[in-house]
Amino acid sequence: MPNALTSADITTIVDLHNAYRASNGIAPLQWASNIADYAVSWATASATYPQCINTTYPHGEFGPNGEYGQNIASSWGDSPSYPVDQLTSVTGLIKGWSGEAIPQSPGSYNQATQMLWGATTSIGCAKVNGQGCNVLVCDYFPRGQQWNTVGGKLGSMGSMITGIGTDTRLYSKNALDGQWTKDKSSAGLIDLIKVPTGFVGVAPDHTLWSATSLTGAWSLGLNGGWNHVPNSGAVFDISALSDGRILGVGLDYQLYVKPDLYANWQYIPNSGSVTRAKQQPDGSILGVGMDKTLWKMQTLGSGLTYVPNSCCVLSIVSYSL
């Protein structure tokens, strides 16, 4: 079935999302036609059901749609999930989503939080007419509904701090002076980083695991928790580079890089020996040597040079003032 959205509808959808995000201090979204194509496929499937509600999978949890967050609304006869004038009016529909109360506790989310998700950058939507019903689907990428990636003003959406305990389990707090709470995840990790699609962790056996959220168990797979990453290693320290690659410190204390999460590690020549490595704002790599001094690599593979007056540290973090 064709997408019934007009170019004016698309403009309205994007503008309303971005106005709502701006009011909460969150960066704007961009329209993505390829995401809209996925939304068309799910809206078309939903439109074949009575009242345009896919009772088997109400949202696109599986297949390609599983990579996206999703808001959905349907209208039929005299019993709409949203009033008919809201579904025929894109403005009314979007305001129906943004009118939902923003949850104030970790693990709680709704259609408003997906509209506001800080990590989400792109949106694509579709409206399809079924037999006596209508359905509108908006897909979002990267997907939201993982509390730890919510963006926005502190106090309106909140923020989270997650740490690895001495038992290798994950603990989180929603304020710096708050109490640590053990996460539901049964993951045991020795390192953890945030990536656009979720999280990547180093397990005690020095292999990589990925997750879209921090609330699931190892056995639940990518959508429910953690999933083993093939070709992952052995590394004990990882960090995300600005171009999306992953930098790792191997058990031989040499540097390795992954072009993407599922690619093989590539050895970086002239890179040893370091125990930690982090990219700096200027793109250079700063490492902690075996003697606890700092060493700098201007570009990957260019060789490490000693940083004077740098002894003695175990780890480093860089930030802009």
PDB file of N, CA and C in Angstrom, residues 184-245:
ATOM      1  N   LYS A 184      19.521  -4.581  36.448  1.00  0.00           N
ATOM      2  CA  LYS A 184      18.901  -5.882  36.233  1.00  0.00           C
ATOM      3  C   LYS A 184      19.797  -6.796  35.402  1.00  0.00           C
ATOM      4  N   SER A 185      20.661  -6.199  34.595  1.00  0.00           N
ATOM      5  CA  SER A 185      21.552  -6.986  33.756  1.00  0.00           C
ATOM      6  C   SER A 185      22.419  -7.909  34.598  1.00  0.00           C
ATOM      7  N   SER A 186      22.596  -9.149  34.100  1.00  0.00           N
ATOM      8  CA  SER A 186      23.485 -10.084  34.782  1.00  0.00           C
ATOM      9  C   SER A 186      24.878 -10.056  34.170  1.00  0.00           C
ATOM     10  N   ALA A 187      25.130  -9.047  33.337  1.00  0.00           N
ATOM     11  CA  ALA A 187      26.415  -8.953  32.664  1.00  0.00           C
ATOM     12  C   ALA A 187      27.548  -8.762  33.655  1.00  0.00           C
ATOM     13  N   GLY A 188      28.661  -9.462  33.404  1.00  0.00           N
ATOM     14  CA  GLY A 188      29.884  -9.229  34.140  1.00  0.00           C
ATOM     15  C   GLY A 188      30.873  -8.573  33.195  1.00  0.00           C
ATOM     16  N   LEU A 189      31.359  -7.383  33.523  1.00  0.00           N
ATOM     17  CA  LEU A 189      32.208  -6.618  32.619  1.00  0.00           C
ATOM     18  C   LEU A 189      33.429  -6.073  33.342  1.00  0.00           C
ATOM     19  N   ILE A 190      34.478  -5.824  32.551  1.00  0.00           N
ATOM     20  CA  ILE A 190      35.646  -5.132  33.080  1.00  0.00           C
ATOM     21  C   ILE A 190      35.836  -3.779  32.402  1.00  0.00           C
ATOM     22  N   ASP A 191      35.086  -3.502  31.329  1.00  0.00           N
ATOM     23  CA  ASP A 191      35.119  -2.199  30.673  1.00  0.00           C
ATOM     24  C   ASP A 191      33.805  -2.014  29.931  1.00  0.00           C
ATOM     25  N   LEU A 192      33.413  -0.760  29.736  1.00  0.00           N
ATOM     26  CA  LEU A 192      32.120  -0.451  29.117  1.00  0.00           C
ATOM     27  C   LEU A 192      32.212   0.892  28.417  1.00  0.00           C
ATOM     28  N   ILE A 193      31.699   0.956  27.175  1.00  0.00           N
ATOM     29  CA  ILE A 193      31.640   2.225  26.458  1.00  0.00           C
ATOM     30  C   ILE A 193      30.258   2.394  25.848  1.00  0.00           C
ATOM     31  N   LYS A 194      29.910   3.648  25.567  1.00  0.00           N
ATOM     32  CA  LYS A 194      28.658   3.990  24.897  1.00  0.00           C
ATOM     33  C   LYS A 194      28.939   4.177  23.414  1.00  0.00           C
ATOM     34  N   VAL A 195      28.113   3.568  22.563  1.00  0.00           N
ATOM     35  CA  VAL A 195      28.188   3.732  21.115  1.00  0.00           C
ATOM     36  C   VAL A 195      26.810   4.148  20.620  1.00  0.00           C
ATOM     37  N   PRO A 196      26.687   4.653  19.372  1.00  0.00           N
ATOM     38  CA  PRO A 196      25.383   5.142  18.902  1.00  0.00           C
ATOM     39  C   PRO A 196      24.254   4.125  18.995  1.00  0.00           C
ATOM     40  N   THR A 197      24.562   2.828  18.832  1.00  0.00           N
ATOM     41  CA  THR A 197      23.516   1.811  18.859  1.00  0.00           C
ATOM     42  C   THR A 197      23.266   1.237  20.245  1.00  0.00           C
ATOM     43  N   GLY A 198      23.993   1.691  21.244  1.00  0.00           N
ATOM     44  CA  GLY A 198      23.789   1.167  22.590  1.00  0.00           C
ATOM     45  C   GLY A 198      25.085   1.145  23.376  1.00  0.00           C
ATOM     46  N   PHE A 199      25.530  -0.070  23.739  1.00  0.00           N
ATOM     47  CA  PHE A 199      26.699  -0.215  24.598  1.00  0.00           C
ATOM     48  C   PHE A 199      27.557  -1.378  24.124  1.00  0.00           C
ATOM     49  N   VAL A 200      28.851  -1.271  24.356  1.00  0.00           N
ATOM     50  CA  VAL A 200      29.788  -2.365  24.104  1.00  0.00           C
ATOM     51  C   VAL A 200      30.587  -2.573  25.377  1.00  0.00           C
ATOM     52  N   GLY A 201      30.683  -3.825  25.812  1.00  0.00           N
ATOM     53  CA  GLY A 201      31.407  -4.137  27.030  1.00  0.00           C
ATOM     54  C   GLY A 201      32.462  -5.199  26.802  1.00  0.00           C
ATOM     55  N   VAL A 202      33.482  -5.191  27.649  1.00  0.00           N
ATOM     56  CA  VAL A 202      34.516  -6.220  27.645  1.00  0.00           C
ATOM     57  C   VAL A 202      34.229  -7.170  28.796  1.00  0.00           C
ATOM     58  N   ALA A 203      34.048  -8.436  28.491  1.00  0.00           N
ATOM     59  CA  ALA A 203      33.772  -9.442  29.509  1.00  0.00           C
ATOM     60  C   ALA A 203      35.073  -9.865  30.193  1.00  0.00           C
ATOM     61  N   PRO A 204      34.980 -10.543  31.339  1.00  0.00           N
ATOM     62  CA  PRO A 204      36.195 -10.994  32.030  1.00  0.00           C
ATOM     63  C   PRO A 204      37.073 -11.916  31.190  1.00  0.00           C
ATOM     64  N   ASP A 205      36.487 -12.575  30.154  1.00  0.00           N
ATOM     65  CA  ASP A 205      37.303 -13.417  29.277  1.00  0.00           C
ATOM     66  C   ASP A 205      37.907 -12.618  28.125  1.00  0.00           C
ATOM     67  N   HIS A 206      37.743 -11.276  28.176  1.00  0.00           N
ATOM     68  CA  HIS A 206      38.343 -10.334  27.225  1.00  0.00           C
ATOM     69  C   HIS A 206      37.701 -10.365  25.840  1.00  0.00           C
ATOM     70  N   THR A 207      36.495 -10.880  25.735  1.00  0.00           N
ATOM     71  CA  THR A 207      35.725 -10.793  24.499  1.00  0.00           C
ATOM     72  C   THR A 207      34.735  -9.637  24.606  1.00  0.00           C
ATOM     73  N   LEU A 208      34.213  -9.201  23.458  1.00  0.00           N
ATOM     74  CA  LEU A 208      33.270  -8.092  23.430  1.00  0.00           C
ATOM     75  C   LEU A 208      31.834  -8.588  23.395  1.00  0.00           C
ATOM     76  N   TRP A 209      30.964  -7.826  24.059  1.00  0.00           N
ATOM     77  CA  TRP A 209      29.525  -8.067  24.052  1.00  0.00           C
ATOM     78  C   TRP A 209      28.837  -6.731  23.792  1.00  0.00           C
ATOM     79  N   SER A 210      27.703  -6.784  23.097  1.00  0.00           N
ATOM     80  CA  SER A 210      26.979  -5.545  22.801  1.00  0.00           C
ATOM     81  C   SER A 210      25.552  -5.647  23.309  1.00  0.00           C
ATOM     82  N   ALA A 211      24.959  -4.488  23.569  1.00  0.00           N
ATOM     83  CA  ALA A 211      23.578  -4.434  24.045  1.00  0.00           C
ATOM     84  C   ALA A 211      22.960  -3.109  23.635  1.00  0.00           C
ATOM     85  N   THR A 212      21.650  -3.126  23.407  1.00  0.00           N
ATOM     86  CA  THR A 212      20.943  -1.880  23.122  1.00  0.00           C
ATOM     87  C   THR A 212      20.529  -1.167  24.402  1.00  0.00           C
ATOM     88  N   SER A 213      20.548  -1.885  25.522  1.00  0.00           N
ATOM     89  CA  SER A 213      20.229  -1.275  26.808  1.00  0.00           C
ATOM     90  C   SER A 213      21.053  -1.965  27.881  1.00  0.00           C
ATOM     91  N   LEU A 214      20.956  -1.491  29.106  1.00  0.00           N
ATOM     92  CA  LEU A 214      21.708  -2.077  30.210  1.00  0.00           C
ATOM     93  C   LEU A 214      20.808  -2.835  31.173  1.00  0.00           C
ATOM     94  N   THR A 215      19.644  -3.273  30.711  1.00  0.00           N
ATOM     95  CA  THR A 215      18.673  -3.853  31.633  1.00  0.00           C
ATOM     96  C   THR A 215      18.420  -5.333  31.412  1.00  0.00           C
ATOM     97  N   GLY A 216      19.107  -5.973  30.455  1.00  0.00           N
ATOM     98  CA  GLY A 216      18.817  -7.366  30.160  1.00  0.00           C
ATOM     99  C   GLY A 216      19.907  -8.300  30.636  1.00  0.00           C
ATOM    100  N   ALA A 217      19.688  -9.604  30.449  1.00  0.00           N
ATOM    101  CA  ALA A 217      20.655 -10.616  30.823  1.00  0.00           C
ATOM    102  C   ALA A 217      21.416 -11.078  29.584  1.00  0.00           C
ATOM    103  N   TRP A 218      22.577 -11.695  29.796  1.00  0.00           N
ATOM    104  CA  TRP A 218      23.378 -12.173  28.668  1.00  0.00           C
ATOM    105  C   TRP A 218      22.554 -13.053  27.737  1.00  0.00           C
ATOM    106  N   SER A 219      21.737 -13.920  28.284  1.00  0.00           N
ATOM    107  CA  SER A 219      21.060 -14.940  27.492  1.00  0.00           C
ATOM    108  C   SER A 219      19.917 -14.415  26.644  1.00  0.00           C
ATOM    109  N   LEU A 220      19.543 -13.148  26.821  1.00  0.00           N
ATOM    110  CA  LEU A 220      18.358 -12.640  26.132  1.00  0.00           C
ATOM    111  C   LEU A 220      18.639 -12.131  24.733  1.00  0.00           C
ATOM    112  N   GLY A 221      19.889 -12.045  24.332  1.00  0.00           N
ATOM    113  CA  GLY A 221      20.194 -11.581  22.991  1.00  0.00           C
ATOM    114  C   GLY A 221      20.186 -10.073  22.878  1.00  0.00           C
ATOM    115  N   LEU A 222      20.436  -9.584  21.657  1.00  0.00           N
ATOM    116  CA  LEU A 222      20.646  -8.159  21.451  1.00  0.00           C
ATOM    117  C   LEU A 222      19.461  -7.322  21.873  1.00  0.00           C
ATOM    118  N   ASN A 223      18.227  -7.748  21.541  1.00  0.00           N
ATOM    119  CA  ASN A 223      17.067  -6.924  21.854  1.00  0.00           C
ATOM    120  C   ASN A 223      16.690  -6.984  23.328  1.00  0.00           C
ATOM    121  N   GLY A 224      17.107  -8.013  24.040  1.00  0.00           N
ATOM    122  CA  GLY A 224      16.744  -8.120  25.440  1.00  0.00           C
ATOM    123  C   GLY A 224      17.886  -7.835  26.379  1.00  0.00           C
ATOM    124  N   GLY A 225      19.114  -7.824  25.891  1.00  0.00           N
ATOM    125  CA  GLY A 225      20.250  -7.597  26.757  1.00  0.00           C
ATOM    126  C   GLY A 225      21.543  -7.621  25.982  1.00  0.00           C
ATOM    127  N   TRP A 226      22.354  -8.650  26.210  1.00  0.00           N
ATOM    128  CA  TRP A 226      23.709  -8.681  25.667  1.00  0.00           C
ATOM    129  C   TRP A 226      23.879  -9.778  24.630  1.00  0.00           C
ATOM    130  N   ASN A 227      24.719  -9.507  23.638  1.00  0.00           N
ATOM    131  CA  ASN A 227      24.969 -10.443  22.558  1.00  0.00           C
ATOM    132  C   ASN A 227      26.470 -10.497  22.290  1.00  0.00           C
ATOM    133  N   HIS A 228      27.003 -11.704  22.187  1.00  0.00           N
ATOM    134  CA  HIS A 228      28.436 -11.850  21.939  1.00  0.00           C
ATOM    135  C   HIS A 228      28.808 -11.295  20.571  1.00  0.00           C
ATOM    136  N   VAL A 229      29.912 -10.571  20.512  1.00  0.00           N
ATOM    137  CA  VAL A 229      30.407 -10.003  19.257  1.00  0.00           C
ATOM    138  C   VAL A 229      31.474 -10.932  18.690  1.00  0.00           C
ATOM    139  N   PRO A 230      31.245 -11.525  17.510  1.00  0.00           N
ATOM    140  CA  PRO A 230      32.269 -12.398  16.927  1.00  0.00           C
ATOM    141  C   PRO A 230      33.519 -11.605  16.549  1.00  0.00           C
ATOM    142  N   ASN A 231      34.639 -12.306  16.418  1.00  0.00           N
ATOM    143  CA  ASN A 231      35.907 -11.675  16.026  1.00  0.00           C
ATOM    144  C   ASN A 231      36.316 -10.568  16.999  1.00  0.00           C
ATOM    145  N   SER A 232      36.059 -10.794  18.290  1.00  0.00           N
ATOM    146  CA  SER A 232      36.215  -9.686  19.231  1.00  0.00           C
ATOM    147  C   SER A 232      37.433  -9.762  20.126  1.00  0.00           C
ATOM    148  N   GLY A 233      38.227 -10.765  19.913  1.00  0.00           N
ATOM    149  CA  GLY A 233      39.342 -10.404  20.675  1.00  0.00           C
ATOM    150  C   GLY A 233      40.125 -11.407  21.371  1.00  0.00           C
ATOM    151  N   ALA A 234      41.158 -10.760  21.909  1.00  0.00           N
ATOM    152  CA  ALA A 234      41.191 -10.511  23.319  1.00  0.00           C
ATOM    153  C   ALA A 234      41.729  -9.103  23.629  1.00  0.00           C
ATOM    154  N   VAL A 235      40.899  -8.313  24.277  1.00  0.00           N
ATOM    155  CA  VAL A 235      41.269  -6.958  24.690  1.00  0.00           C
ATOM    156  C   VAL A 235      40.815  -6.741  26.131  1.00  0.00           C
ATOM    157  N   PHE A 236      41.422  -5.747  26.781  1.00  0.00           N
ATOM    158  CA  PHE A 236      40.967  -5.445  28.142  1.00  0.00           C
ATOM    159  C   PHE A 236      40.574  -3.982  28.308  1.00  0.00           C
ATOM    160  N   ASP A 237      40.799  -3.161  27.274  1.00  0.00           N
ATOM    161  CA  ASP A 237      40.422  -1.751  27.337  1.00  0.00           C
ATOM    162  C   ASP A 237      39.931  -1.331  25.958  1.00  0.00           C
ATOM    163  N   ILE A 238      38.796  -0.634  25.900  1.00  0.00           N
ATOM    164  CA  ILE A 238      38.260  -0.165  24.625  1.00  0.00           C
ATOM    165  C   ILE A 238      37.810   1.287  24.753  1.00  0.00           C
ATOM    166  N   SER A 239      37.771   1.968  23.626  1.00  0.00           N
ATOM    167  CA  SER A 239      37.231   3.321  23.579  1.00  0.00           C
ATOM    168  C   SER A 239      36.693   3.569  22.179  1.00  0.00           C
ATOM    169  N   ALA A 240      35.735   4.486  22.075  1.00  0.00           N
ATOM    170  CA  ALA A 240      35.117   4.809  20.792  1.00  0.00           C
ATOM    171  C   ALA A 240      35.846   5.988  20.161  1.00  0.00           C
ATOM    172  N   LEU A 241      36.247   5.841  18.896  1.00  0.00           N
ATOM    173  CA  LEU A 241      36.874   6.930  18.167  1.00  0.00           C
ATOM    174  C   LEU A 241      35.813   7.825  17.545  1.00  0.00           C
ATOM    175  N   SER A 242      36.189   9.033  17.210  1.00  0.00           N
ATOM    176  CA  SER A 242      35.222  10.012  16.704  1.00  0.00           C
ATOM    177  C   SER A 242      34.620   9.615  15.367  1.00  0.00           C
ATOM    178  N   ASP A 243      35.313   8.763  14.597  1.00  0.00           N
ATOM    179  CA  ASP A 243      34.796   8.337  13.297  1.00  0.00           C
ATOM    180  C   ASP A 243      33.970   7.060  13.378  1.00  0.00           C
ATOM    181  N   GLY A 244      33.693   6.583  14.595  1.00  0.00           N
ATOM    182  CA  GLY A 244      32.860   5.403  14.778  1.00  0.00           C
ATOM    183  C   GLY A 244      33.633   4.115  14.971  1.00  0.00           C
ATOM    184  N   ARG A 245      34.934   4.120  14.719  1.00  0.00           N
ATOM    185  CA  ARG A 245      35.727   2.920  14.946  1.00  0.00           C
ATOM    186  C   ARG A 245      35.930   2.687  16.445  1.00  0.00           C
TER     187      ARG A 245
END
